[in-house]
Structure formats: structure tokens, C-alpha cells
Coordinates of C-alpha atoms in Angstrom, one line a residue:
Chain A
M14 CA 173.9 -173.6 -98.1
K15 CA 171.4 -174.2 -100.7
L16 CA 169.3 -171.5 -99.2
F17 CA 172.0 -168.9 -99.5
S18 CA 172.6 -169.8 -103.2
V19 CA 168.9 -169.4 -103.8
L20 CA 168.9 -166.0 -102.2
G21 CA 172.1 -165.0 -104.0
L22 CA 170.6 -166.2 -107.3
T23 CA 167.5 -164.1 -106.7
A24 CA 169.5 -161.1 -106.0
V25 CA 171.5 -161.6 -109.2
L26 CA 168.4 -161.9 -111.2
A27 CA 167.0 -158.8 -109.6
A28 CA 170.1 -156.8 -110.4
G29 CA 170.1 -158.1 -114.0
L30 CA 166.4 -157.4 -114.6
C31 CA 166.5 -153.9 -113.2
G32 CA 170.0 -152.9 -114.2
T33 CA 169.0 -151.6 -117.6
A34 CA 170.0 -148.0 -116.9
Q35 CA 168.2 -145.4 -119.0
A36 CA 169.7 -142.0 -119.7
D37 CA 166.6 -140.2 -121.0
Q38 CA 163.4 -142.1 -121.6
L39 CA 161.9 -139.4 -123.9
A40 CA 164.9 -139.7 -126.3
D41 CA 164.8 -143.5 -126.2
I42 CA 161.1 -143.6 -127.1
K43 CA 161.7 -141.2 -130.0
A44 CA 164.6 -143.2 -131.2
R45 CA 162.7 -146.4 -131.0
G46 CA 159.8 -144.9 -132.9
K47 CA 157.1 -146.4 -130.6
L48 CA 155.6 -145.9 -127.2
I49 CA 154.9 -149.1 -125.2
C50 CA 151.9 -148.5 -123.0
G51 CA 150.8 -151.0 -120.2
T52 CA 147.0 -151.3 -119.9
L53 CA 144.6 -153.9 -118.4
G54 CA 142.5 -154.9 -121.4
T55 CA 139.8 -156.3 -119.0
A56 CA 138.3 -153.1 -117.7
E57 CA 135.4 -151.6 -119.7
P58 CA 135.2 -148.7 -120.7
F59 CA 138.9 -147.9 -120.0
S60 CA 140.6 -150.7 -121.9
F61 CA 138.8 -153.8 -123.2
Q62 CA 138.5 -156.0 -126.2
H63 CA 136.1 -154.5 -128.8
P64 CA 133.6 -157.3 -129.5
Q65 CA 133.8 -157.0 -133.3
T66 CA 137.2 -155.9 -134.1
R67 CA 139.0 -157.8 -131.2
Q68 CA 141.2 -154.7 -130.8
I69 CA 141.9 -153.4 -127.3
V70 CA 140.0 -150.0 -127.1
G71 CA 138.8 -147.6 -124.5
Y72 CA 139.3 -144.4 -122.7
D73 CA 142.8 -145.3 -121.3
V74 CA 143.8 -146.5 -124.8
D75 CA 142.8 -143.2 -126.4
I76 CA 144.7 -141.1 -123.9
C77 CA 147.8 -143.2 -124.5
Q78 CA 147.2 -142.8 -128.3
K79 CA 147.2 -139.0 -127.8
V80 CA 150.5 -139.1 -125.9
A81 CA 152.1 -141.3 -128.7
D82 CA 150.7 -138.8 -131.4
A83 CA 152.3 -135.9 -129.6
L84 CA 155.5 -137.6 -129.5
G85 CA 155.3 -138.5 -133.2
V86 CA 155.7 -142.2 -132.6
S87 CA 153.4 -145.2 -132.9
L88 CA 151.6 -146.9 -130.0
E89 CA 152.1 -150.4 -128.9
L90 CA 149.8 -151.8 -126.2
K91 CA 150.8 -154.4 -123.7
G92 CA 148.2 -156.2 -121.5
I93 CA 149.2 -156.5 -117.9
A94 CA 147.5 -157.8 -114.6
V95 CA 146.3 -155.4 -111.9
E96 CA 149.0 -156.5 -109.5
A97 CA 151.8 -156.5 -112.0
R98 CA 151.3 -152.9 -113.1
I99 CA 154.1 -151.2 -111.1
P100 CA 156.7 -154.0 -111.3
E101 CA 156.3 -154.1 -115.1
L102 CA 156.9 -150.3 -115.2
L103 CA 159.8 -150.4 -112.8
Q104 CA 161.4 -153.2 -114.8
G105 CA 161.2 -151.3 -118.0
R106 CA 158.9 -153.5 -119.9
V107 CA 156.5 -150.7 -120.5
D108 CA 157.2 -146.9 -120.9
I109 CA 153.9 -145.7 -119.4
L110 CA 150.9 -147.1 -117.6
A111 CA 147.3 -146.2 -118.5
A112 CA 145.7 -148.9 -116.4
N113 CA 143.0 -147.7 -113.9
L114 CA 145.9 -146.6 -111.8
G115 CA 144.7 -144.7 -108.8
Y116 CA 147.0 -142.5 -106.8
T117 CA 148.1 -143.7 -103.4
P118 CA 151.0 -142.3 -101.3
E119 CA 152.6 -145.8 -101.3
R120 CA 152.6 -146.0 -105.1
A121 CA 153.9 -142.5 -105.4
Q122 CA 157.0 -143.5 -103.5
Q123 CA 157.7 -146.0 -106.2
I124 CA 156.6 -144.2 -109.4
D125 CA 155.6 -140.7 -110.6
F126 CA 152.1 -139.9 -111.5
S127 CA 151.1 -137.6 -114.4
H128 CA 148.2 -135.0 -113.8
S129 CA 144.9 -136.7 -113.1
Y130 CA 143.1 -137.7 -116.3
F131 CA 140.2 -139.4 -114.5
V132 CA 138.7 -139.4 -111.0
S133 CA 137.0 -142.5 -109.8
Q134 CA 134.4 -142.9 -107.1
Q135 CA 135.3 -146.0 -105.1
K136 CA 132.0 -147.6 -103.9
L137 CA 130.7 -150.9 -102.5
L138 CA 128.4 -153.4 -104.2
T139 CA 126.3 -155.7 -102.0
T140 CA 123.5 -158.2 -102.6
K141 CA 119.9 -157.0 -101.8
D142 CA 119.4 -160.1 -99.6
S143 CA 122.3 -159.1 -97.3
G144 CA 120.3 -156.1 -96.1
I145 CA 123.5 -154.0 -96.0
T146 CA 122.7 -150.5 -97.3
T147 CA 125.3 -148.3 -95.6
L148 CA 129.1 -148.2 -95.3
E149 CA 128.7 -148.6 -91.4
G150 CA 126.9 -151.9 -92.0
L151 CA 130.1 -153.4 -93.3
A152 CA 132.0 -153.3 -90.0
G153 CA 133.2 -156.9 -89.2
K154 CA 131.9 -158.2 -92.6
K155 CA 133.9 -159.9 -95.4
V156 CA 134.8 -157.5 -98.2
T157 CA 136.3 -158.5 -101.5
A158 CA 138.4 -156.5 -103.9
I159 CA 140.9 -157.1 -106.7
K160 CA 144.3 -158.3 -105.6
G161 CA 146.7 -155.4 -105.7
S162 CA 144.1 -152.7 -106.3
S163 CA 143.8 -149.5 -104.4
S164 CA 140.3 -150.6 -103.5
E165 CA 141.9 -153.4 -101.5
Q166 CA 144.1 -150.9 -99.6
G167 CA 141.2 -148.5 -99.2
V168 CA 139.0 -151.2 -97.5
R169 CA 141.9 -152.0 -95.1
R170 CA 142.5 -148.3 -94.3
L171 CA 138.8 -147.1 -94.0
I172 CA 137.0 -150.2 -92.8
P173 CA 139.7 -151.7 -90.6
T174 CA 137.3 -154.1 -88.8
A175 CA 136.3 -155.7 -92.2
E176 CA 138.1 -158.9 -93.4
T177 CA 139.4 -158.4 -96.9
V178 CA 139.5 -161.3 -99.3
T179 CA 141.1 -160.6 -102.6
F180 CA 140.8 -162.3 -106.0
Q181 CA 142.8 -162.1 -109.2
D182 CA 140.1 -160.6 -111.4
T183 CA 136.6 -159.0 -111.5
S184 CA 134.8 -162.1 -112.4
S185 CA 136.1 -164.2 -109.4
A186 CA 135.4 -161.4 -107.0
F187 CA 131.9 -160.8 -108.5
L188 CA 131.1 -164.6 -108.4
A189 CA 132.1 -164.8 -104.7
L190 CA 129.7 -162.0 -103.9
A191 CA 126.9 -163.5 -105.9
Q192 CA 127.4 -166.8 -104.0
D193 CA 127.3 -165.0 -100.6
K194 CA 130.9 -166.0 -99.9
V195 CA 131.6 -162.3 -99.2
D196 CA 129.3 -159.5 -98.1
A197 CA 130.4 -156.7 -100.3
F198 CA 132.8 -155.9 -103.4
C199 CA 134.8 -152.7 -103.3
G200 CA 135.7 -151.2 -106.8
S201 CA 135.3 -148.3 -109.1
E202 CA 131.6 -147.1 -109.3
L203 CA 131.5 -147.7 -113.1
I204 CA 132.5 -151.3 -112.9
L205 CA 130.1 -151.9 -110.0
V206 CA 127.2 -150.3 -111.7
K207 CA 127.7 -152.4 -114.8
L208 CA 128.0 -155.6 -112.7
A209 CA 124.8 -154.8 -110.8
K210 CA 123.0 -154.3 -114.1
Q211 CA 124.1 -157.7 -115.5
S212 CA 123.7 -159.6 -112.2
K213 CA 121.0 -162.3 -111.9
V214 CA 121.2 -161.9 -108.1
P215 CA 119.6 -158.5 -107.1
M216 CA 122.3 -156.2 -106.0
L217 CA 122.8 -152.6 -105.1
V218 CA 125.6 -150.0 -105.0
I219 CA 125.9 -148.3 -101.7
E220 CA 125.1 -144.6 -102.4
K221 CA 128.1 -143.0 -100.4
S222 CA 131.6 -143.4 -101.9
L223 CA 134.2 -145.0 -99.7
F224 CA 136.7 -142.7 -101.1
V225 CA 137.5 -140.7 -104.2
E226 CA 140.6 -141.4 -106.1
P227 CA 142.3 -139.5 -108.9
W228 CA 143.9 -141.6 -111.7
G229 CA 147.2 -140.7 -113.3
L230 CA 149.3 -142.1 -116.0
G231 CA 152.2 -144.1 -114.3
L232 CA 155.8 -143.0 -115.2
R233 CA 159.2 -144.1 -113.9
K234 CA 160.7 -141.7 -111.4
G235 CA 163.3 -139.2 -112.5
E236 CA 162.1 -139.0 -116.2
T237 CA 161.4 -135.2 -116.0
A238 CA 161.5 -134.5 -119.7
F239 CA 159.0 -137.3 -120.4
K240 CA 156.7 -136.4 -117.5
E241 CA 156.6 -132.7 -118.6
Q242 CA 155.7 -133.8 -122.1
V243 CA 152.9 -136.2 -120.9
N244 CA 151.5 -133.4 -118.6
G245 CA 151.6 -131.0 -121.5
V246 CA 149.5 -133.4 -123.6
L247 CA 146.9 -133.9 -120.9
S248 CA 146.6 -130.2 -120.2
K249 CA 146.2 -129.5 -123.9
L250 CA 143.5 -132.2 -124.2
A251 CA 141.5 -130.5 -121.5
S252 CA 141.8 -127.0 -122.7
S253 CA 141.1 -127.8 -126.4
G254 CA 137.9 -129.8 -125.4
E255 CA 139.4 -133.0 -126.9
L256 CA 139.3 -134.7 -123.5
D257 CA 135.5 -134.1 -123.3
T258 CA 135.1 -135.7 -126.6
I259 CA 137.1 -138.7 -125.6
F260 CA 135.3 -138.9 -122.3
G261 CA 131.9 -138.6 -123.9
K262 CA 132.7 -141.3 -126.3
W263 CA 133.3 -143.9 -123.6
L264 CA 131.5 -142.6 -120.6
G265 CA 129.0 -139.9 -121.6
E266 CA 125.5 -139.9 -123.0
G267 CA 124.5 -142.8 -125.0
T268 CA 126.9 -145.2 -123.0
A269 CA 125.9 -147.5 -120.2
F270 CA 127.6 -145.1 -117.8
N271 CA 126.1 -141.8 -118.7
I272 CA 128.3 -139.5 -116.6
K273 CA 129.7 -136.1 -117.1
R274 CA 133.4 -135.0 -116.5
D275 CA 133.3 -133.0 -113.2
Y276 CA 136.9 -132.9 -112.4
K277 CA 139.9 -130.9 -113.5
V278 CA 143.2 -132.1 -115.1
E279 CA 145.7 -131.1 -112.5
E280 CA 148.7 -132.2 -110.4
I281 CA 147.7 -134.9 -107.9
K282 CA 148.4 -133.8 -104.4
S283 CA 148.3 -136.4 -101.7
Chain B
M22 CA 168.6 -147.4 -111.9
G23 CA 170.3 -150.2 -109.9
Y24 CA 168.2 -152.5 -107.9
V25 CA 168.8 -152.4 -104.2
F26 CA 168.1 -155.8 -102.6
D27 CA 166.8 -155.1 -99.2
L28 CA 165.4 -158.0 -97.2
G29 CA 164.7 -155.7 -94.2
S30 CA 162.0 -153.8 -96.1
V31 CA 159.8 -156.9 -96.1
L32 CA 160.7 -158.3 -92.8
N33 CA 159.5 -155.7 -90.4
G34 CA 156.4 -155.2 -88.4
K35 CA 153.2 -155.6 -90.4
Y36 CA 154.8 -157.5 -93.2
L37 CA 156.5 -160.0 -91.0
D38 CA 153.2 -160.6 -89.3
W39 CA 151.6 -161.3 -92.7
F40 CA 154.4 -163.8 -93.5
L41 CA 153.8 -165.6 -90.2
I42 CA 150.0 -165.7 -90.6
G43 CA 150.4 -167.0 -94.0
L44 CA 152.9 -169.7 -92.8
A45 CA 150.5 -170.7 -90.0
T46 CA 147.6 -171.0 -92.6
T47 CA 149.7 -173.0 -95.0
L48 CA 150.6 -175.5 -92.2
A49 CA 147.0 -175.7 -91.0
L50 CA 145.9 -176.4 -94.5
T51 CA 148.5 -179.0 -95.0
V52 CA 147.6 -180.8 -91.8
A53 CA 143.9 -180.7 -92.5
A54 CA 144.2 -181.9 -96.0
W55 CA 146.8 -184.5 -95.0
C56 CA 144.4 -186.1 -92.4
L57 CA 141.6 -186.2 -95.0
A58 CA 144.0 -187.7 -97.6
M59 CA 145.1 -190.5 -95.3
A60 CA 141.7 -191.4 -94.1
M61 CA 140.2 -191.3 -97.5
G62 CA 143.2 -193.0 -99.1
I63 CA 142.9 -196.0 -96.7
I64 CA 139.1 -196.2 -97.2
L65 CA 139.6 -196.2 -101.0
T66 CA 142.2 -198.9 -100.8
L67 CA 140.0 -201.1 -98.7
V68 CA 137.0 -200.6 -100.9
R69 CA 139.1 -201.5 -103.9
M70 CA 140.1 -204.8 -102.3
I71 CA 136.4 -205.9 -101.8
P72 CA 135.8 -208.5 -104.4
F73 CA 132.9 -206.8 -106.1
P74 CA 133.8 -205.3 -109.5
P75 CA 131.6 -202.1 -109.6
L76 CA 133.3 -200.9 -106.3
G77 CA 136.7 -201.3 -108.0
W78 CA 135.6 -199.4 -111.0
F79 CA 134.4 -196.6 -108.8
V80 CA 137.7 -196.3 -107.1
A81 CA 139.5 -196.5 -110.4
L82 CA 137.3 -193.6 -111.7
Y83 CA 138.0 -191.6 -108.6
V84 CA 141.8 -192.0 -108.9
E85 CA 141.7 -191.2 -112.6
Y86 CA 139.6 -188.0 -112.1
H87 CA 142.0 -186.6 -109.4
R88 CA 145.2 -187.5 -111.3
N89 CA 144.1 -186.2 -114.6
V90 CA 142.2 -182.9 -113.9
P91 CA 144.4 -179.9 -112.9
L92 CA 144.4 -179.3 -109.2
L93 CA 143.5 -175.7 -109.7
V94 CA 140.4 -176.7 -111.6
Q95 CA 139.5 -179.2 -108.8
I96 CA 139.8 -176.3 -106.3
F97 CA 137.5 -174.1 -108.3
V98 CA 135.0 -176.9 -108.7
W99 CA 134.8 -177.2 -104.9
Y100 CA 134.8 -173.5 -104.2
F101 CA 132.6 -172.1 -106.9
G102 CA 130.8 -175.2 -108.1
V103 CA 129.8 -177.6 -105.2
P104 CA 128.3 -175.1 -102.8
S105 CA 125.8 -173.9 -105.5
L106 CA 124.4 -177.5 -105.5
L107 CA 123.8 -177.3 -101.8
P108 CA 120.6 -176.0 -100.0
R109 CA 120.8 -172.4 -99.0
P110 CA 121.3 -173.0 -95.2
A111 CA 124.3 -175.2 -95.9
R112 CA 125.8 -172.7 -98.2
Q113 CA 125.4 -170.0 -95.6
W114 CA 126.9 -172.2 -92.9
I115 CA 130.0 -172.8 -95.1
N116 CA 130.4 -169.1 -96.0
A117 CA 130.1 -168.2 -92.4
H118 CA 132.8 -170.7 -91.3
H119 CA 135.8 -169.9 -93.5
G120 CA 134.4 -171.6 -96.5
E121 CA 137.5 -170.9 -98.6
F122 CA 139.8 -172.8 -96.1
L123 CA 137.4 -175.7 -95.6
L124 CA 136.7 -176.2 -99.3
A125 CA 140.4 -175.8 -100.2
A126 CA 141.3 -178.4 -97.6
I127 CA 138.6 -180.8 -99.1
A128 CA 139.8 -180.3 -102.6
L129 CA 143.5 -180.7 -101.7
G130 CA 142.8 -183.7 -99.4
L131 CA 140.7 -185.6 -101.9
A132 CA 143.1 -185.1 -104.7
A133 CA 146.0 -186.3 -102.5
A134 CA 143.8 -189.3 -101.4
A135 CA 143.9 -190.7 -104.9
Y136 CA 147.8 -190.8 -104.8
V137 CA 147.8 -192.1 -101.2
A138 CA 145.4 -194.9 -102.2
E139 CA 147.7 -195.9 -105.0
D140 CA 150.8 -195.9 -102.7
I141 CA 149.1 -198.1 -100.1
R142 CA 147.9 -200.4 -102.8
S143 CA 151.4 -200.8 -104.1
G144 CA 152.4 -201.6 -100.5
I145 CA 149.8 -204.2 -100.2
R146 CA 150.7 -205.8 -103.5
S147 CA 154.3 -206.1 -102.3
I148 CA 153.1 -208.3 -99.4
P149 CA 153.2 -212.1 -100.5
K150 CA 149.6 -213.4 -100.9
A151 CA 150.6 -216.2 -98.5
Q152 CA 150.6 -213.8 -95.7
Y153 CA 146.8 -213.1 -96.2
E154 CA 146.1 -216.8 -96.8
S155 CA 147.9 -217.8 -93.6
A156 CA 145.9 -215.2 -91.6
R157 CA 142.6 -216.6 -93.0
S158 CA 143.6 -220.1 -92.3
I159 CA 144.2 -219.5 -88.6
G160 CA 140.6 -217.9 -88.3
F161 CA 141.0 -214.2 -89.1
G162 CA 138.1 -212.8 -91.2
Y163 CA 138.7 -210.5 -94.2
L164 CA 138.9 -207.3 -92.1
G165 CA 141.0 -209.1 -89.4
A166 CA 143.5 -210.5 -91.8
M167 CA 143.8 -207.0 -93.5
G168 CA 143.9 -205.0 -90.3
Y169 CA 146.2 -207.2 -88.3
V170 CA 148.5 -208.9 -90.8
V171 CA 148.6 -207.3 -94.2
L172 CA 148.1 -203.6 -93.7
P173 CA 150.7 -203.1 -90.9
Q174 CA 153.3 -204.5 -93.2
A175 CA 152.1 -202.7 -96.2
L176 CA 151.9 -199.3 -94.6
R177 CA 155.5 -199.7 -93.4
I178 CA 156.6 -200.2 -97.1
A179 CA 154.4 -197.3 -98.2
V180 CA 155.9 -194.8 -95.7
P181 CA 158.6 -193.2 -98.1
P182 CA 156.2 -192.7 -101.1
L183 CA 153.6 -191.3 -98.5
I184 CA 156.2 -188.8 -97.2
N185 CA 156.8 -187.8 -100.8
Q186 CA 153.0 -187.2 -101.2
T187 CA 153.1 -185.1 -98.1
L188 CA 155.8 -182.9 -99.6
L189 CA 153.6 -182.6 -102.8
L190 CA 150.6 -181.8 -100.8
F191 CA 152.4 -179.1 -98.8
K192 CA 153.6 -177.4 -102.1
N193 CA 150.1 -177.7 -103.6
T194 CA 148.5 -175.7 -100.8
S195 CA 149.8 -172.6 -102.5
L196 CA 147.1 -173.0 -105.2
A197 CA 144.6 -172.2 -102.5
M198 CA 145.5 -168.5 -103.0
A199 CA 143.3 -168.5 -106.1
I200 CA 140.2 -168.7 -103.9
G201 CA 141.3 -166.2 -101.3
V202 CA 142.8 -168.5 -98.7
G203 CA 145.4 -166.3 -96.8
E204 CA 148.1 -168.8 -97.0
L205 CA 151.8 -168.1 -97.5
T206 CA 151.8 -167.4 -101.2
Y207 CA 148.7 -165.2 -100.9
R208 CA 150.3 -163.2 -98.1
T209 CA 153.5 -162.9 -100.1
R210 CA 151.6 -161.4 -103.1
E211 CA 150.1 -159.0 -100.5
V212 CA 153.4 -157.9 -99.1
E213 CA 154.7 -157.5 -102.7
S214 CA 151.7 -155.4 -103.7
Y215 CA 152.2 -153.1 -100.6
T216 CA 156.0 -152.8 -100.8
F217 CA 156.6 -153.3 -104.5
K218 CA 159.6 -155.4 -103.3
T219 CA 158.9 -158.4 -105.5
F220 CA 162.2 -160.2 -105.2
E221 CA 162.5 -159.7 -101.5
A222 CA 159.0 -160.9 -100.8
F223 CA 159.4 -164.1 -103.0
A224 CA 162.9 -164.7 -101.6
V225 CA 161.4 -164.8 -98.1
A226 CA 158.6 -167.2 -99.2
T227 CA 161.0 -169.4 -101.1
A228 CA 163.3 -169.6 -98.1
I229 CA 160.3 -170.6 -95.9
Y230 CA 159.0 -173.2 -98.4
L231 CA 162.4 -174.7 -98.8
A232 CA 163.0 -175.0 -95.0
I233 CA 159.8 -176.8 -94.5
S234 CA 160.3 -179.1 -97.6
F235 CA 163.8 -179.9 -96.2
G236 CA 162.2 -180.8 -92.9
I237 CA 159.7 -183.2 -94.5
M238 CA 162.4 -184.8 -96.6
A239 CA 164.6 -185.3 -93.5
L240 CA 161.6 -186.9 -91.8
G241 CA 161.4 -189.2 -94.9
S242 CA 165.1 -190.3 -94.7
W243 CA 164.9 -190.8 -90.9
S244 CA 161.8 -192.9 -91.1
G245 CA 163.5 -195.0 -93.7
H246 CA 166.3 -195.8 -91.3
R247 CA 163.9 -196.3 -88.4
L248 CA 161.8 -198.8 -90.4
K249 CA 164.9 -200.5 -91.6
L250 CA 163.7 -200.5 -95.1
E251 CA 166.2 -201.8 -97.7
T252 CA 167.5 -198.8 -99.7
R253 CA 167.8 -199.5 -103.3

């Protein structure tokens, strides 16, 4: 009996939380005068705490700022955990996601993706002691990734024989690798390169990418007006050269990453 | 956008398997930690009763540490801390033999042992001192008097609180997800991150946890009847 009431309660809660019907998000945001953007706040250089100002800054934050500017509203950032990204968006707690959100077909069934504003190389980090230098060497090994990340799903899909062990955040996953609890760590190349540099244990990033993943801004399904507006902003940023400026500021020459933008801003096709 | 509550979406093929694997791991972790907790709890109790004060202080310190430090912190200490103090071959052995499960079982078991020791001690203190003295006077040594006369009676009284500890231990196993043990909560999060069906996934997990907790509670009340303990 108790069991049924628990299930019933859960259903009621679910209905209550998600029952906030929205006619047109774009109008709502403009009426409210601010855009609420969900971002990680723990992923340099995309969104992280600036050491001096303590503000959350980064590439993702700047992109969101441009969207807010184009709508003529102010920007409010909300920090969210990796695995909470999509639920937070679906439950209407944020308007848009700029949170290292890689495109996967499973996610595209739940939410809409804007045009790609970044493309990430998903690679693997191993310790030099392990002697693993190729992707083939990972068959049957333990590979870690961040819980709820596309890296986790990628490992399962592309290295089916590997055992995946997930952790809540980058630091736990990295510590597990440094202490030989796992054989490799799958993540975005930028994060891995930085970790390998900082690591006291000698590490290497395997040359070949496991997969390439376009990132989009996450939007609720069916908000066509809002989506068109966001895509318009992204295309304009690319054609006017502003995107290169923002990209250069966080990822280009003079930064720890030193990479060039070699991708187009376009619709993501699965 | 109304929310459609659809249990079927998380109870098919792959996802059902994940729940079942998670449940099996949760039960295995509970059993392993429980055995350690009982063994260690009895040892702690016996050590505490040896009339040599420093031993008593040691046990008191042990109990206070495990009762006052958050269990999640204890689990992290065992997983990320203790192995780094061990020689390299030992570390490699642990990592190669499901270290996360092993270390989680140790952390959960040792923490529960502190409570078990206290419960058994309460049981022993409820046995009149005359029982022990009579046993000694007819020729039993310390261990004999404890093992044949006092402990069997004390453990009987300690059964209900020990069942309660078992229930707490069972629920605490969910914390092991933080170090990558694939138990029920971990698998639930996994199902959730694949299907985005948050409520359904947690409804299933809640139902499973409740069913087992009720089972343990039923065992508790049945054992109370069996042992003819006075109900207050």
C-alpha cells in the first residue's frame, strides 16, 4: 500500500514540476528582462571561476552573453552539475544551456540543439607507466569518465569491452587515474591536455581521437522562435568575426590551449 | 508541456538489467560489510571488556571516530587515502580486484562495527553481574564465562538493535556510488542519464529500497517474537 502511495506521490510531484506550460519562451524572456543560462562553472576555459574577480567567466559564458545582448535582456548564470543539465532545462529552471553540451542522438530526442558553436575532440588520457599508447590498447581495461557525460556514452559505444567507471567531477576521475584505479580517462581534449600538464604522475593523451563531437546550446523542444533567434545570433557571430575574437580570447594564442577554430557554425546533423 | 509518467521506459531490456545488476551489487555490498561489522563489533566489545584501560580508550576512540565523521568522508579516506599509504604491489592488487567494492565494504563495515559494538555492550550490561560471577565460581575462565554464559544471553537482547543497524547499513551502501561502485543508486543515475526519465528511474529505485527495508524490518519483528523478548 505504502509503495503505491510513494509511486503516486512521485507522479504528482513530476506533474507539478513539469506542468508549467509555456506559450512562447522568447516572449517570456523578453517580458522577464533576463535570460537564465545554465552553465557548469567548473570547466576551464568554457565556464569557470575567475581567480581574481570570483565571477564565472569563459567561452560558454561569452556566447550566452551575446545571445542575451541580442535579445536586449540581462544575463543570469546558473551553475549546474553535468548530469543535471538536461533535467534542469526540461523542468524550466534555465532557459538555455551553454554547458559543454555535446550532441548525441539520445539527447536530441529530449531537447533541441542550436547550431554548433564549438567542436570538441574526445580523447583518452593514460599514465605513462601503464604503457597504453593506442585506443586498441584499451580493450578490456577500466576507463573513467564524468557521470552523465557524452564521453561516458562514447566509451560504452566505441570501446564496448572496456569497463566504465564514472565519477561526479573531473577531480575525482583524475585522482582515480593518477592512483592507477582506472587505466584511462575519457574527456574533451582541452581538459585532458591541461590535466596532463598539471599532473605530478607522468601522463599522455592518446593521439587519435575516440570521436569528434559538435557542441550546441541546449534549448527546450518546440520553441521555434527562440531557436531561430539563437541560431541567428551564432551565425552572425561567425560571419562578423566576433566568434574568432571570443575563441581567441579563451582558446587561441597566448592561452594554455593555443588552438585555432577549424569548424563551421552550422546545423548539427546526426 | 505535461509530464508523462511512463515506468515502462525505464523497465525494459538494458535498463532493467542495470537495475538488477545494481540490486545484486547493493546486496553483495550489504552482506560483505555486515559480516565485517559483526566480526569487528564482537572483537571491539571483547577488547573493551579486558580490564586494561588503554585498550578501552582505543575502542572508545574507534567508536567516536566512526560515529562523528560523515560516512562519505570515511569512504573517501579508504578509497583515495589509505591505498596511497600502501606499497605499490598492494595498490596494484587492490586496483586489479575491484578495489572500489572492496574498500567501500571495508569503510561501511568498520563504521557499522562501531554501532554494533555499542549495541552488544548494551546487551552485556543488561545481564546481571551475578551471571558472570557464578560462571567464574564454577570454574569458567574469563573467555569461558563470556563465551558460554554472558554473550549468548547478551546477543539475544541485542538482536533488535542489531537488525536496526542492518537496515541502516543497507541504506548507507548507496554512498558507495561516490567512488564508482555500481550499486543500485549508481545504476539508477545511469539509467536516468541515458533516458532522462528522472522520476521513473528514482521511483523504481525507491520501490526496490523500500521492499528490501520492509523485508529487514519484518525479520526484526519476527525475531523479536521468536526470541520471546518482552516488548515495551
